[in-house]
Tab-separated table of C-alpha atoms and ligand atoms in Angstrom:
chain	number	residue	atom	x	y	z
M	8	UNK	CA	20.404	-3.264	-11.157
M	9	UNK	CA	19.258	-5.404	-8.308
M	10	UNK	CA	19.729	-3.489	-4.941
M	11	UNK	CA	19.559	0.221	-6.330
M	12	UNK	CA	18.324	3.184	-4.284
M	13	UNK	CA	14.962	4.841	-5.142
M	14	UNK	CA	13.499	7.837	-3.006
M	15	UNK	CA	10.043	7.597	-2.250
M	16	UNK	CA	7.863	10.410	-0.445
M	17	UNK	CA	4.841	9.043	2.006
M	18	UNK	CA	2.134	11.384	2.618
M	19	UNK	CA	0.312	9.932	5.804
M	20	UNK	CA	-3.544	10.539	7.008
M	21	UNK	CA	-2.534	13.878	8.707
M	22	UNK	CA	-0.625	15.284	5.247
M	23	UNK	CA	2.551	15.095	6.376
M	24	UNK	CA	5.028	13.895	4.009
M	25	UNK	CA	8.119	11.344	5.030
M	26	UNK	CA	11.130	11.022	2.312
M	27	UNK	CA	12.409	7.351	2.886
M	28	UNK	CA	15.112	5.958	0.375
M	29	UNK	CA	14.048	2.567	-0.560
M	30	UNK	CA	15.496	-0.516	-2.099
M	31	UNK	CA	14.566	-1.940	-5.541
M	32	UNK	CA	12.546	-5.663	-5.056
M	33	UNK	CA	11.326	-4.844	-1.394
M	34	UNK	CA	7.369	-3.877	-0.668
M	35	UNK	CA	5.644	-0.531	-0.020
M	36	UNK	CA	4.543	-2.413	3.486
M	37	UNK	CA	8.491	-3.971	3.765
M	38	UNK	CA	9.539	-0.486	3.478
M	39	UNK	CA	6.754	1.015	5.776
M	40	UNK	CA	8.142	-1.282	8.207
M	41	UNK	CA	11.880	-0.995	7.821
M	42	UNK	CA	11.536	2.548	8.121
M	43	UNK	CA	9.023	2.645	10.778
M	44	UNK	CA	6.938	5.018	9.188
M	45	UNK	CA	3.955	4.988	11.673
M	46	UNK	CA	0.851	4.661	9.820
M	47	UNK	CA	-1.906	2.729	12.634
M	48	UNK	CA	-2.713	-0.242	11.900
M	49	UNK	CA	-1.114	-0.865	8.468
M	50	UNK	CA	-0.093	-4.149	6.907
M	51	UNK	CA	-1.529	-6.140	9.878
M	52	UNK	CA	-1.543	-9.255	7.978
M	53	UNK	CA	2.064	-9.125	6.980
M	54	UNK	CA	1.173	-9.182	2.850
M	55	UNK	CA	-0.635	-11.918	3.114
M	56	UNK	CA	-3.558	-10.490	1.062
M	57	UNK	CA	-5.699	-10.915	3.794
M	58	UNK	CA	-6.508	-7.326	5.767
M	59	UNK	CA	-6.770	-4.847	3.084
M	60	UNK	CA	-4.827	-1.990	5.737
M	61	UNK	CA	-1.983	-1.590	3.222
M	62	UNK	CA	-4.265	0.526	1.446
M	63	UNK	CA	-2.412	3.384	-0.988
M	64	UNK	CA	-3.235	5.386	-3.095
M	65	UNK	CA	-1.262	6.698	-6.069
M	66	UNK	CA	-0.560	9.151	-8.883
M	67	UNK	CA	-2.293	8.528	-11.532
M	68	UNK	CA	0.824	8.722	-13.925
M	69	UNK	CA	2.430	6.194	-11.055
M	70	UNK	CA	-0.503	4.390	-10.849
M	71	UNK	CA	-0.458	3.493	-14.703
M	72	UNK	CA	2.821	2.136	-14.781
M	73	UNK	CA	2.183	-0.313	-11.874
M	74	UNK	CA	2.329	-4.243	-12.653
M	75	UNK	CA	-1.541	-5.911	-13.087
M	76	UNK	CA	-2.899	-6.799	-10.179
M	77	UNK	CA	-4.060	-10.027	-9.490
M	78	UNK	CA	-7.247	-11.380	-8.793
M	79	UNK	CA	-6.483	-11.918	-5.079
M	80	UNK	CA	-5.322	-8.523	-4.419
M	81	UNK	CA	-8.497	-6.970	-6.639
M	82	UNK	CA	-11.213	-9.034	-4.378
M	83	UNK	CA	-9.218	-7.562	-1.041
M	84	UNK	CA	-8.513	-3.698	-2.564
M	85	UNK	CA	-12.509	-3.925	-3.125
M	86	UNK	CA	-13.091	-4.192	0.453
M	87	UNK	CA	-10.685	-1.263	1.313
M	88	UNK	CA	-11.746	1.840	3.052
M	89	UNK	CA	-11.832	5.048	0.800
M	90	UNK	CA	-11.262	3.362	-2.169
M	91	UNK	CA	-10.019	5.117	-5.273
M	92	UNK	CA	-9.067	4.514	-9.081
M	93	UNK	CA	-5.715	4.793	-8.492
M	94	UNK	CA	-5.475	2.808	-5.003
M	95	UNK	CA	-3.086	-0.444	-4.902
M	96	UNK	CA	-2.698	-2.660	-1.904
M	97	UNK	CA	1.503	-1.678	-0.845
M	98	UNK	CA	1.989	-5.688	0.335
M	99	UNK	CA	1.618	-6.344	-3.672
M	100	UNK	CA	3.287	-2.865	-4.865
M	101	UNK	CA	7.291	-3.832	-5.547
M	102	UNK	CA	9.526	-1.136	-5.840
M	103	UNK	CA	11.524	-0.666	-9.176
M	104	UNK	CA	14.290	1.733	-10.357
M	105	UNK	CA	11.367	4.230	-12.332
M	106	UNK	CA	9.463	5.077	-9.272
M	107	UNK	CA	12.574	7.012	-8.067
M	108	UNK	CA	10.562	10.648	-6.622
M	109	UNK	CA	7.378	9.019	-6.287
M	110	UNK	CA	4.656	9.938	-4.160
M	111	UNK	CA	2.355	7.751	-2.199
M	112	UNK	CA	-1.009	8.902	-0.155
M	113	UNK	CA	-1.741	6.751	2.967
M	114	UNK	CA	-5.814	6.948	2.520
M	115	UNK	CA	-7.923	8.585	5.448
M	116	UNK	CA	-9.044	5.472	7.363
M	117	UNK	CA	-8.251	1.782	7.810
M	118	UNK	CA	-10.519	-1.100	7.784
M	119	UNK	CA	-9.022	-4.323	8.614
M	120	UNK	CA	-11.308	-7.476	6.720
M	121	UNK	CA	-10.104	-9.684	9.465
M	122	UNK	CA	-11.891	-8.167	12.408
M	123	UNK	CA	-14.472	-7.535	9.893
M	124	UNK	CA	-14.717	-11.096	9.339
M	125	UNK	CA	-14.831	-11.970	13.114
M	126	UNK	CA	-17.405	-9.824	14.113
M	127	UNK	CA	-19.497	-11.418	11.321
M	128	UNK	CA	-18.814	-14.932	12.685
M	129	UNK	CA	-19.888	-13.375	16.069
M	130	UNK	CA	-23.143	-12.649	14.983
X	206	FES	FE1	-2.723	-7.266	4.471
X	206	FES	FE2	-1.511	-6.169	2.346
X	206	FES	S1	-0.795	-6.319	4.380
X	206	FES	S2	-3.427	-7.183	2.429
């Protein structure tokens, strides 16, 4: 039902794992947020598919069960740093009762495509 509780563990870059209790319908970055999980520089364009920062990376089983992706958030993933098969963008990643006990791995580094896309206009 709308509203229910699901537990979710974070792993962050330095392996240590936060339990957070979530709420079905919010985002992976809402929830990073409301919880004030610390990870630098994440979600710096607020879900607006246009940083690539929410960057996470997921169980394969997890990973599987995910809604498509669409072709916005494939272009930005495909610009993310440390990219894997099983890495989603957490802005487009709602949560839903079945993910209750899953685990999500904050990748290594960051790489924001806006500054990215600054310097290149610098140049
Ligand atoms: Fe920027 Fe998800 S927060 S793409």
């Amino acid at each position: 039902s709308p509203g229910s509780k699901v537990l979710l563990h974070f792993i962050n870059q330095s392996g240590a794992k936060t339990s957070v209790t979530a709420t079905e319908g919010e985002s992976l970055l809402d929830i990073v947020i409301n919880k004030n999980l610390q990870i630098d520089g994440f979600g710096a364009c607020e879900g607006t598919l246009a940083c690539s920062t929410c960057h996470l990376i997921f169980d394969e089983s997890v990973y599987e069960r995910l809604e498509p992706m669409a072709d916005e958030e494939m272009d930005m993933l495909d610009l993310a740093y440390g990219l894997t098969k099983t890495s989603r963008l957490g802005c487009q990643v709602i949560v839903a009762p079945w993910m209750n006990g899953m685990t999500v791995r904050v990748p290594q580094g960051i790489k924001d495509q806006r500054v990215t896309q600054e310097a290149k206009n610098k140049q």
